[in-house]
Coordinates of C-alpha atoms and ligand atoms in Angstrom, one line a residue:
Chain V
M14 CA 52.3 156.0 -42.9
S15 CA 51.3 153.2 -44.5
N16 CA 52.3 151.4 -41.2
I17 CA 49.3 153.0 -39.6
I18 CA 47.0 152.1 -43.2
D19 CA 48.2 149.0 -42.6
K20 CA 47.7 148.5 -39.0
V21 CA 43.5 149.7 -39.7
F22 CA 43.5 148.0 -41.9
E23 CA 44.5 144.9 -40.2
H24 CA 42.6 145.4 -37.4
S25 CA 39.0 146.2 -38.8
T26 CA 39.7 143.1 -41.2
R27 CA 39.7 140.8 -37.4
I28 CA 37.0 143.4 -36.4
I29 CA 34.8 142.1 -39.3
A30 CA 35.8 138.5 -38.9
F31 CA 34.7 138.9 -34.8
S32 CA 31.4 140.3 -36.0
V33 CA 31.0 136.9 -37.9
L34 CA 31.4 134.3 -35.5
L35 CA 29.4 136.9 -33.3
I36 CA 26.1 137.0 -35.7
V37 CA 26.5 133.3 -35.8
A38 CA 26.7 133.0 -32.4
W39 CA 23.8 135.8 -31.7
I40 CA 20.8 133.6 -34.7
F41 CA 21.6 130.3 -32.3
T42 CA 21.1 132.4 -28.9
V43 CA 17.7 134.0 -30.2
L44 CA 16.8 131.0 -31.9
F45 CA 17.3 128.9 -28.4
Q46 CA 15.5 132.1 -26.5
N47 CA 12.6 131.3 -28.5
S48 CA 12.5 127.7 -28.4
L49 CA 12.3 127.4 -24.9
D50 CA 8.5 127.7 -24.2
S51 CA 8.2 125.2 -26.8
M52 CA 11.4 122.9 -25.1
Q53 CA 9.1 123.2 -21.5
A54 CA 6.0 121.8 -22.8
F55 CA 6.4 119.2 -24.8
G56 CA 9.8 118.0 -24.2
F57 CA 11.7 115.5 -25.9
D58 CA 8.0 114.6 -27.7
F59 CA 8.3 117.5 -29.8
I60 CA 10.6 115.5 -31.7
T61 CA 8.7 112.0 -31.7
D62 CA 5.6 113.5 -31.8
T63 CA 3.1 113.1 -35.4
K64 CA 0.2 115.3 -34.5
W65 CA 0.2 118.8 -35.0
A66 CA -2.3 120.7 -34.4
P67 CA -2.3 124.6 -33.6
N68 CA -6.1 125.0 -32.5
L69 CA -5.2 122.5 -29.8
E70 CA -2.0 124.0 -28.8
K71 CA -0.3 120.8 -29.9
F72 CA 2.4 119.7 -31.9
G73 CA 4.9 117.2 -33.1
A74 CA 7.3 118.1 -35.3
L75 CA 8.0 113.9 -36.5
P76 CA 6.0 114.9 -39.7
A77 CA 7.9 117.6 -40.9
I78 CA 11.4 116.1 -39.6
M79 CA 10.7 113.4 -42.0
G80 CA 9.4 115.3 -44.5
S81 CA 12.8 116.9 -44.6
V82 CA 15.0 113.8 -44.4
I83 CA 12.9 111.5 -46.8
S84 CA 12.6 114.6 -50.1
T85 CA 16.6 115.0 -48.9
F86 CA 17.0 111.2 -49.4
L87 CA 15.1 111.0 -52.6
A88 CA 16.7 113.9 -53.9
M89 CA 20.5 112.7 -53.1
V90 CA 19.4 109.1 -54.4
L91 CA 18.3 110.6 -57.6
A92 CA 21.1 113.2 -57.8
V93 CA 23.9 111.4 -56.8
P94 CA 24.1 108.7 -59.5
V95 CA 23.0 111.8 -62.3
A96 CA 25.9 114.0 -60.9
I97 CA 28.9 111.2 -60.6
G98 CA 28.0 110.6 -64.5
V99 CA 28.3 114.4 -65.3
A100 CA 31.4 114.7 -63.4
I101 CA 33.0 111.7 -64.8
F102 CA 31.8 112.7 -68.2
L103 CA 33.3 116.2 -67.8
S104 CA 36.3 115.3 -66.2
E105 CA 37.1 112.8 -68.6
I106 CA 34.8 112.1 -71.4
A107 CA 34.1 115.4 -73.3
P108 CA 36.5 116.3 -75.8
E109 CA 38.7 118.9 -75.0
K110 CA 36.5 121.8 -76.7
L111 CA 33.2 120.8 -75.2
K112 CA 34.8 120.5 -72.0
S113 CA 34.2 123.8 -70.8
P114 CA 31.4 125.1 -72.2
I115 CA 29.4 122.4 -70.9
G116 CA 31.1 123.1 -67.7
V117 CA 29.9 126.5 -67.8
S118 CA 26.9 126.3 -68.3
I119 CA 26.3 123.9 -65.2
E120 CA 28.1 126.8 -63.3
L121 CA 25.4 128.8 -64.6
L122 CA 22.8 126.0 -63.8
A123 CA 24.1 126.2 -60.0
A124 CA 23.5 130.1 -59.8
I125 CA 19.6 129.9 -60.6
P126 CA 17.7 131.0 -57.5
S127 CA 15.7 128.1 -56.0
V128 CA 12.6 129.8 -56.1
I129 CA 12.6 129.6 -59.8
Y130 CA 13.1 125.8 -59.5
G131 CA 9.9 126.0 -56.9
M132 CA 8.0 127.9 -59.8
W133 CA 8.8 125.6 -62.9
G134 CA 8.9 122.3 -60.5
L135 CA 4.7 123.7 -60.1
F136 CA 3.8 124.7 -62.9
Y137 CA 5.6 121.6 -65.4
F138 CA 6.6 119.3 -62.9
V139 CA 2.9 118.6 -60.9
P140 CA 1.4 118.1 -64.0
I141 CA 3.5 115.4 -64.6
I142 CA 3.5 113.7 -61.6
R143 CA -0.4 113.9 -61.6
D144 CA -0.6 112.3 -64.6
I145 CA 1.6 109.6 -63.8
F146 CA 0.4 108.6 -60.0
G147 CA -2.5 110.0 -59.9
G148 CA -3.2 112.4 -56.8
L149 CA -2.4 116.2 -56.2
G150 CA 1.0 115.6 -58.0
I151 CA 2.8 117.3 -54.8
G152 CA 4.3 115.8 -52.1
M153 CA 7.2 113.8 -50.8
L154 CA 8.2 112.8 -54.7
T155 CA 7.9 116.3 -56.6
A156 CA 9.7 117.6 -53.9
G157 CA 12.2 115.2 -53.7
I158 CA 12.8 115.2 -57.7
V159 CA 12.5 119.2 -57.7
L160 CA 15.6 119.2 -55.2
A161 CA 17.2 116.6 -57.3
I162 CA 17.2 118.9 -60.0
M163 CA 18.0 121.9 -57.8
I164 CA 21.2 120.4 -56.6
L165 CA 22.2 118.3 -59.5
P166 CA 24.5 121.1 -61.2
F167 CA 26.5 122.5 -58.0
M168 CA 27.0 118.4 -57.2
A169 CA 28.2 117.4 -60.8
A170 CA 30.0 120.9 -61.2
V171 CA 32.4 120.5 -57.1
T172 CA 32.8 116.2 -57.7
R173 CA 34.0 117.2 -61.2
D174 CA 36.7 119.9 -59.2
A175 CA 37.7 117.1 -57.0
M176 CA 38.3 114.8 -59.6
D177 CA 40.3 116.9 -61.6
T178 CA 42.1 116.9 -58.8
T179 CA 43.9 113.1 -59.8
P180 CA 47.5 113.7 -60.6
D181 CA 48.0 112.9 -64.5
I182 CA 50.7 111.6 -63.6
L183 CA 48.8 108.9 -61.3
K184 CA 46.3 108.4 -64.4
E185 CA 49.0 107.2 -66.8
S186 CA 50.2 105.2 -64.6
A187 CA 47.4 103.1 -64.7
Y188 CA 47.2 103.4 -68.5
A189 CA 50.7 102.1 -68.7
L190 CA 49.9 98.8 -66.9
G191 CA 47.3 98.0 -69.9
G192 CA 44.3 100.4 -68.3
T193 CA 41.0 101.4 -69.7
K194 CA 39.8 104.0 -69.5
W195 CA 36.6 103.0 -67.4
D196 CA 39.6 101.2 -65.4
V197 CA 41.5 104.5 -64.3
I198 CA 38.4 106.4 -63.8
K199 CA 37.2 103.6 -61.3
D200 CA 40.4 102.8 -60.2
I201 CA 41.9 106.1 -59.7
I202 CA 39.7 108.7 -60.1
I203 CA 37.2 108.0 -58.1
P204 CA 39.2 106.4 -55.0
Y205 CA 41.6 109.0 -55.2
A206 CA 38.7 112.3 -55.6
K207 CA 36.4 110.1 -53.2
A208 CA 37.0 112.6 -50.2
G209 CA 36.2 115.7 -52.3
I210 CA 33.5 113.5 -54.0
I211 CA 31.7 112.4 -50.6
G212 CA 32.3 115.6 -49.1
S213 CA 30.3 117.8 -52.1
M214 CA 27.8 115.2 -51.9
I215 CA 27.3 116.4 -48.4
L216 CA 27.5 120.1 -48.9
A217 CA 25.1 119.3 -51.1
L218 CA 22.7 117.6 -49.1
G219 CA 22.9 120.2 -46.3
R220 CA 21.8 122.5 -49.2
A221 CA 18.5 120.5 -49.7
I222 CA 18.1 119.4 -46.5
G223 CA 17.4 123.3 -45.4
E224 CA 15.7 124.4 -49.1
T225 CA 12.9 126.1 -49.0
M226 CA 11.6 128.5 -51.4
A227 CA 12.4 125.4 -54.7
V228 CA 9.8 123.0 -52.4
T229 CA 7.4 125.4 -51.4
F230 CA 5.0 125.4 -53.7
V231 CA 5.4 121.4 -54.0
M232 CA 5.2 119.9 -50.9
G233 CA 1.6 120.7 -49.8
N234 CA 2.1 121.6 -46.4
V235 CA 0.5 118.9 -44.9
H236 CA 1.5 117.9 -41.3
K237 CA 0.9 113.8 -41.7
I238 CA 3.1 110.6 -42.1
S239 CA 2.4 108.8 -45.1
L240 CA 3.4 106.1 -46.5
A241 CA 3.0 106.9 -50.1
I242 CA 5.4 109.8 -51.6
T243 CA 3.1 111.4 -53.6
A244 CA 0.9 112.2 -50.8
P245 CA 1.4 115.5 -50.1
A246 CA 3.4 116.3 -46.8
T247 CA 5.9 119.2 -45.4
S248 CA 9.1 119.9 -44.0
I249 CA 10.2 122.0 -41.2
P250 CA 12.0 124.9 -43.8
V251 CA 8.4 124.6 -45.9
T252 CA 5.8 124.3 -42.4
L253 CA 8.1 127.6 -41.8
A254 CA 7.6 129.4 -44.4
N255 CA 4.1 128.5 -44.8
E256 CA 3.1 129.2 -41.2
F257 CA 5.2 132.0 -39.2
T258 CA 2.1 134.7 -40.5
E259 CA -0.5 132.3 -39.0
A260 CA 1.1 132.1 -35.2
D261 CA -1.5 133.5 -33.2
T262 CA -0.4 132.5 -30.2
E263 CA 3.3 132.3 -28.2
L264 CA 2.9 128.4 -27.8
Y265 CA 2.3 128.3 -31.6
F266 CA 5.5 130.9 -32.0
S267 CA 8.1 129.2 -29.9
S268 CA 7.1 125.5 -31.8
L269 CA 8.0 127.2 -34.9
F270 CA 11.3 128.3 -33.4
E271 CA 12.5 125.1 -32.4
L272 CA 11.7 123.9 -35.5
S273 CA 14.1 126.4 -36.8
F274 CA 16.2 125.4 -34.4
I275 CA 16.0 122.1 -35.0
L276 CA 16.9 122.5 -38.6
L277 CA 19.4 124.4 -37.8
L278 CA 21.3 121.9 -35.6
I279 CA 21.3 119.8 -38.3
S280 CA 22.6 121.8 -40.9
F281 CA 25.5 122.6 -38.7
T282 CA 26.2 118.6 -38.2
I283 CA 25.6 117.7 -42.0
I284 CA 28.0 121.0 -43.0
S285 CA 30.9 120.6 -40.3
I286 CA 31.1 117.2 -41.0
A287 CA 31.8 117.7 -44.8
K288 CA 33.9 120.8 -44.0
F289 CA 35.8 119.4 -41.4
Y290 CA 36.0 115.8 -42.4
F291 CA 36.5 114.9 -46.0
L292 CA 36.9 118.6 -47.3
R293 CA 39.6 118.7 -45.2
K294 CA 42.1 116.9 -47.3
T295 CA 40.9 118.1 -50.3
R296 CA 41.3 122.4 -49.4
R297 CA 45.5 121.4 -49.0
A298 CA 45.9 120.7 -53.1
Chain G
M10 CA 74.5 113.0 -89.8
A11 CA 74.3 110.6 -86.6
T12 CA 76.3 108.6 -85.3
I13 CA 74.5 104.8 -85.2
I14 CA 76.7 101.8 -84.2
N15 CA 75.1 98.7 -85.4
I16 CA 74.6 96.7 -82.0
P17 CA 75.7 92.6 -81.6
H18 CA 72.6 91.8 -79.9
E19 CA 69.1 91.0 -80.6
K20 CA 67.5 94.0 -80.9
A21 CA 64.2 94.1 -78.7
L22 CA 62.3 97.2 -80.4
E23 CA 63.5 99.2 -83.6
V24 CA 63.3 102.5 -84.3
K25 CA 63.5 103.6 -88.1
D26 CA 63.3 107.0 -89.0
F27 CA 60.3 108.3 -85.9
Q28 CA 59.1 111.6 -85.6
F29 CA 57.1 112.5 -83.7
T30 CA 54.8 116.4 -83.5
Y31 CA 52.8 117.8 -80.8
N32 CA 49.2 118.4 -80.8
G33 CA 49.6 122.4 -81.7
T34 CA 52.9 122.6 -82.4
T35 CA 54.1 122.2 -86.0
E36 CA 57.6 121.7 -85.9
P37 CA 58.1 117.9 -85.2
S38 CA 60.3 117.6 -81.1
L39 CA 61.7 114.7 -82.4
K40 CA 63.4 114.7 -85.9
E41 CA 64.4 111.1 -87.9
I42 CA 64.6 108.9 -85.7
S43 CA 66.5 105.4 -85.8
M44 CA 67.7 103.8 -83.4
P45 CA 67.5 99.7 -82.2
I46 CA 67.3 98.9 -78.8
A47 CA 69.3 95.8 -77.6
K48 CA 67.5 92.9 -76.6
N49 CA 68.1 92.4 -72.3
S50 CA 70.4 95.1 -71.8
I51 CA 69.4 98.6 -71.2
T52 CA 69.8 101.3 -73.0
A53 CA 70.4 104.9 -72.0
L54 CA 69.4 108.7 -73.4
I55 CA 71.0 110.9 -71.9
G56 CA 71.1 115.3 -73.2
P57 CA 70.1 118.5 -72.1
S58 CA 66.7 118.9 -70.4
G59 CA 64.1 119.6 -74.0
C60 CA 65.6 117.6 -75.6
G61 CA 63.4 115.0 -76.3
K62 CA 64.3 112.0 -73.5
T63 CA 60.5 112.1 -72.5
T64 CA 58.8 112.6 -75.5
L65 CA 60.6 109.2 -77.4
L66 CA 60.8 107.4 -74.4
R67 CA 56.5 107.0 -74.6
S68 CA 56.3 107.2 -78.1
F69 CA 57.2 103.5 -77.1
N70 CA 53.8 102.3 -75.9
R71 CA 52.2 105.1 -77.0
M72 CA 51.1 106.9 -73.8
H73 CA 50.8 109.8 -76.4
D74 CA 48.0 108.9 -77.6
L75 CA 45.7 109.1 -74.2
Y76 CA 46.0 113.2 -75.9
P77 CA 44.1 113.5 -78.6
G78 CA 46.0 115.6 -81.8
N79 CA 49.5 113.9 -81.1
R80 CA 51.0 112.7 -84.4
Y81 CA 53.8 109.8 -85.4
E82 CA 55.1 108.9 -88.5
G83 CA 58.0 106.6 -89.1
L84 CA 58.6 103.2 -87.7
I85 CA 58.8 101.2 -84.3
E86 CA 59.4 97.5 -85.2
F87 CA 58.4 95.5 -82.3
K88 CA 58.0 91.4 -82.7
G89 CA 57.5 92.0 -86.2
R90 CA 54.9 94.6 -86.6
N91 CA 55.3 98.7 -86.9
I92 CA 53.2 99.8 -83.5
L93 CA 52.9 103.1 -84.4
E94 CA 49.9 101.6 -87.1
P95 CA 46.6 102.8 -85.8
K96 CA 45.3 99.0 -85.5
E97 CA 47.8 98.6 -82.7
D98 CA 45.3 96.8 -79.7
L99 CA 47.1 99.7 -76.3
I100 CA 46.5 97.7 -73.7
Q101 CA 48.1 95.0 -75.0
L102 CA 50.9 96.6 -76.0
R103 CA 51.7 98.3 -72.5
T104 CA 51.0 95.3 -70.6
C105 CA 53.7 94.1 -73.0
I106 CA 55.7 97.1 -72.7
G107 CA 55.9 99.0 -69.0
M108 CA 56.8 102.1 -67.7
I109 CA 58.3 103.8 -64.2
F110 CA 58.2 107.2 -64.0
Q111 CA 59.7 110.7 -62.6
K112 CA 57.6 110.8 -59.7
P113 CA 56.3 107.0 -57.5
T114 CA 53.4 107.1 -58.4
A115 CA 51.4 105.0 -56.0
F116 CA 48.2 103.9 -56.6
P117 CA 45.1 105.2 -53.8
M118 CA 44.9 101.8 -52.5
S119 CA 46.8 98.9 -50.2
I120 CA 50.6 98.0 -51.4
Y121 CA 49.1 94.5 -52.4
D122 CA 46.2 95.4 -54.4
N123 CA 49.0 97.8 -56.6
V124 CA 51.2 95.2 -57.2
A125 CA 48.5 92.9 -58.0
Y126 CA 46.3 96.1 -59.9
G127 CA 48.1 95.1 -63.2
L128 CA 46.5 90.9 -63.0
R129 CA 43.2 91.8 -62.1
L130 CA 43.4 94.1 -65.1
Q131 CA 44.6 91.0 -67.0
G132 CA 41.7 89.0 -65.2
I133 CA 43.8 87.4 -63.5
K134 CA 41.3 86.6 -60.3
N135 CA 42.4 83.2 -58.4
R136 CA 43.4 84.0 -55.2
S137 CA 47.3 81.9 -54.9
E138 CA 48.0 82.8 -58.1
L139 CA 47.3 86.5 -57.4
N140 CA 49.3 85.6 -53.8
D141 CA 52.6 84.2 -55.7
R142 CA 53.1 86.8 -58.0
V143 CA 52.5 89.4 -55.9
E144 CA 55.6 88.2 -54.0
K145 CA 57.6 87.6 -56.9
A146 CA 57.1 90.7 -57.9
L147 CA 58.3 92.2 -54.5
Q148 CA 60.5 90.0 -54.8
D149 CA 62.0 90.7 -57.6
A150 CA 61.9 94.4 -57.2
A151 CA 63.7 94.0 -53.5
I152 CA 61.3 94.9 -51.9
W153 CA 59.3 92.6 -50.2
K154 CA 61.3 91.9 -46.5
E155 CA 60.1 95.3 -45.9
V156 CA 56.4 95.3 -47.1
S157 CA 55.6 91.8 -46.4
S158 CA 54.1 92.4 -42.9
R159 CA 52.1 95.2 -44.8
L160 CA 50.6 94.5 -47.6
K161 CA 47.1 95.4 -46.6
H162 CA 48.6 99.2 -45.4
D163 CA 48.1 102.0 -47.6
A164 CA 50.7 102.1 -50.0
N165 CA 51.3 106.2 -49.8
G166 CA 52.1 105.4 -46.3
L167 CA 56.0 103.6 -47.6
S168 CA 58.7 106.0 -48.2
G169 CA 59.4 107.7 -51.6
G170 CA 62.7 105.3 -52.5
Q171 CA 60.0 102.1 -51.1
Q172 CA 57.6 103.4 -52.7
Q173 CA 59.8 104.1 -56.4
R174 CA 60.5 100.1 -56.3
L175 CA 56.3 99.6 -55.8
C176 CA 55.5 101.0 -58.6
I177 CA 59.0 98.8 -60.4
A178 CA 57.7 95.9 -58.4
R179 CA 54.0 96.2 -59.8
A180 CA 55.4 97.1 -63.6
I181 CA 57.1 93.7 -64.0
A182 CA 54.1 92.2 -61.8
V183 CA 52.6 91.4 -65.3
E184 CA 55.7 89.8 -66.5
P185 CA 56.3 92.6 -69.9
E186 CA 58.8 92.3 -72.6
V187 CA 61.0 96.2 -71.9
L188 CA 60.5 98.6 -69.4
L189 CA 60.9 102.3 -69.9
F190 CA 62.2 104.1 -67.0
D191 CA 62.2 108.1 -67.2
E192 CA 63.9 109.3 -65.1
P193 CA 62.6 107.0 -62.2
T194 CA 65.6 108.4 -59.4
S195 CA 65.7 112.3 -59.9
A196 CA 62.8 112.4 -57.1
L197 CA 64.9 110.2 -54.6
D198 CA 67.8 110.8 -52.1
P199 CA 71.2 108.9 -53.0
I200 CA 70.9 105.5 -51.2
S201 CA 67.1 104.8 -52.2
T202 CA 69.1 106.1 -56.2
Q203 CA 71.4 103.5 -55.3
G204 CA 68.9 100.3 -54.5
I205 CA 67.4 101.7 -57.5
E206 CA 70.4 101.5 -60.2
K207 CA 71.5 98.1 -58.5
L208 CA 68.1 96.4 -59.4
V209 CA 67.2 98.5 -62.9
I210 CA 70.8 96.1 -63.5
E211 CA 69.8 93.2 -62.3
L212 CA 66.3 93.3 -64.3
K213 CA 68.2 93.1 -67.7
E214 CA 68.4 89.5 -67.4
K215 CA 64.2 89.0 -67.5
V216 CA 63.8 92.5 -70.1
S217 CA 65.1 94.5 -71.9
I218 CA 65.5 98.0 -70.4
I219 CA 65.4 101.8 -71.7
I220 CA 66.2 104.5 -69.4
V221 CA 66.3 108.5 -69.3
T222 CA 68.0 110.3 -67.4
H223 CA 69.3 113.3 -66.7
N224 CA 72.4 112.7 -65.5
M225 CA 75.2 111.0 -67.2
Q226 CA 77.3 108.9 -63.8
Q227 CA 73.8 107.2 -63.7
A228 CA 73.9 106.5 -67.6
A229 CA 77.9 105.4 -67.4
R230 CA 77.2 103.1 -63.6
V231 CA 73.5 100.9 -65.2
S232 CA 73.7 101.4 -68.8
D233 CA 75.1 99.3 -71.6
Y234 CA 73.9 101.3 -74.7
T235 CA 73.7 105.4 -74.9
G236 CA 72.1 107.1 -77.1
F237 CA 72.9 111.3 -77.2
M238 CA 70.3 113.2 -78.0
Y239 CA 69.9 116.9 -78.5
L240 CA 67.2 119.4 -80.1
G241 CA 65.1 116.3 -81.0
E242 CA 66.9 114.2 -83.2
L243 CA 69.5 111.5 -81.7
I244 CA 73.0 112.3 -82.5
E245 CA 74.7 109.7 -81.2
L246 CA 74.0 105.7 -79.9
G247 CA 77.0 103.8 -79.3
I248 CA 78.1 101.2 -76.4
T249 CA 78.2 103.1 -73.4
E250 CA 81.6 103.2 -72.9
E251 CA 83.3 104.0 -76.2
L252 CA 80.3 106.8 -76.0
F253 CA 81.2 108.1 -73.1
V254 CA 85.3 107.9 -73.5
T255 CA 85.6 107.7 -77.2
P256 CA 82.7 109.9 -78.5
K257 CA 82.5 110.5 -82.2
E258 CA 80.9 113.1 -82.6
R259 CA 81.8 116.5 -81.7
L260 CA 78.2 117.4 -80.0
T261 CA 78.7 113.9 -78.0
E262 CA 81.9 114.9 -76.8
E263 CA 81.2 118.6 -75.6
Y264 CA 78.1 117.8 -73.4
I265 CA 79.8 114.8 -72.2
T266 CA 82.7 117.1 -71.2
G267 CA 79.8 119.7 -69.6
K268 CA 80.9 122.2 -73.0
F269 CA 76.8 123.0 -72.5
G270 CA 73.8 121.2 -70.8
Ligands
ADP318 N1 53.0 118.1 -74.3 C1 53.9 118.7 -75.1 N2 53.4 119.6 -76.6 C2 53.9 120.3 -76.6 N3 55.1 120.5 -76.8 C3 55.3 119.3 -75.5 C4 55.0 119.1 -74.6 N4 56.2 118.1 -74.0 C5 56.9 118.6 -74.1 N5 57.0 119.4 -75.2 C6 58.1 120.1 -75.8 O1 59.0 118.5 -76.8 C7 60.1 118.8 -76.1 C8 60.8 117.5 -75.6 O2 60.2 117.4 -74.3 P1 61.2 116.4 -73.3 O3 60.5 114.8 -74.3 O4 59.4 116.3 -72.0 O5 62.3 116.7 -73.0 P2 63.1 116.1 -72.4 O6 62.5 114.9 -71.3 O7 64.4 115.4 -72.8 O8 64.2 116.6 -71.4 C9 60.6 120.1 -75.8 O9 60.7 121.1 -77.0 C10 59.1 120.4 -75.0 O10 58.9 121.5 -74.6
MG319 MG1 62.3 114.7 -69.5

């Protein structure tokens, strides 16, 4: 009897596992098929063209791609140093009594739905940016800052976890040679945890680049490449969120699908690099 | 109660009425320990697991200070001062009193950088001085021949025995006066163990050595003096041959004849 239950269990879990793979393949196929019209109409120009004019049936994705890349880059530049600082504090400097409450608060922050970061950004951040830089207060810079704040808790928590895997005996060996706390952090802990740290940064990057709700309100949805990071701009997910309901022609619809296909490819690549290259080692530990 | 011999040697360290209590415990883990540590000699600490050997060893370089709430009482004299004083400069102390751990602890860097690490911490930047001292340390640790052609390789590519000798090279590169070994061969095969034991004996020309071991044969093979510890107390300290052949304390005798442990 228990044998039969085991068999049933084994088979059903296998079916569930395979259906996950199937869903991934299915999503890829759907996105690809729906992109075909746009791919045939624009070819490679779709990625390099800067003009996005639905009324002229002209679709160039470069502003959206650039917007995604630049806002994510800004977010990383702002978030990485702070996340490393927070992680160092949590793993090496904070007194034992503080480690756990601060650590838990950071994990809670990481669980806040991104739409809340978006609303908070719109109502509290946009006015600040407007006061400082003038203009509308929406654009790449605001999006970058909101994204940075959004990915920071995750990054800090995972970086701390990676640092915590450094064996005590290794740290003690450096102290035993006359190292200071700072020496041990920079020479032992960071190099030891490097792969895990970089991996978590890349995972955060993957999350930032695909983020929709946190930036939809603060980006502007303007398909224009501007030298000023304070000018309204757009990104791939922002375009998708704003324009699917307006897509009144086949080609418009298909172009949006091609955008989403590009986004999927970017995210997939980033997450694969993080998982299979950098996080391989820490997994084992 | 305890039998502690007077050593004819010059002393490297002297422990007096030393007590140690771990954070969160009320009972001290080391009680009223007094013992001399002879200069340029090897002192072995033996005793059953949990008797406090590691705890005592880690007091000599104040390793317990890395974790909050641990408490020292009494004196450990080193070069005319009590190193248990709060004002003791621990960075400076640890460059004078080095430590080798139970498991090899090669840092995640090259072989060269591992050995140069302590020197660089002391601010030595001169390339040729670093080269000379790294080579000398590796030679003194009897591993130069094996690694001289691959100094830039990752130290984690070495075998366990080689890594442990690398750690010894790293510790002696800064020219300490005392070296603390905490069961340095417990993770090694017999051949590597032999190599480390031979090396430890050679090193006493330059440094004073305290070695913790749960292996009595090892203590008998390498040490000049042996201390037997039991339940946080030092029961007997004597010249190694005498302690193993004619122990003064009944507990020591029972332990070395295998009646418990
Ligand atoms: N970090 C610690 N906190 C509290 N007690 C400890 C700690 N480390 C060791 N002890 C206790 O101190 C005693 C001596 O341990 P230890 O010095 O490791 O013994 P040995 O090295 O001789 O095996 C043991 O009873 C052990 O349980
Ligand atoms: Mg021990």
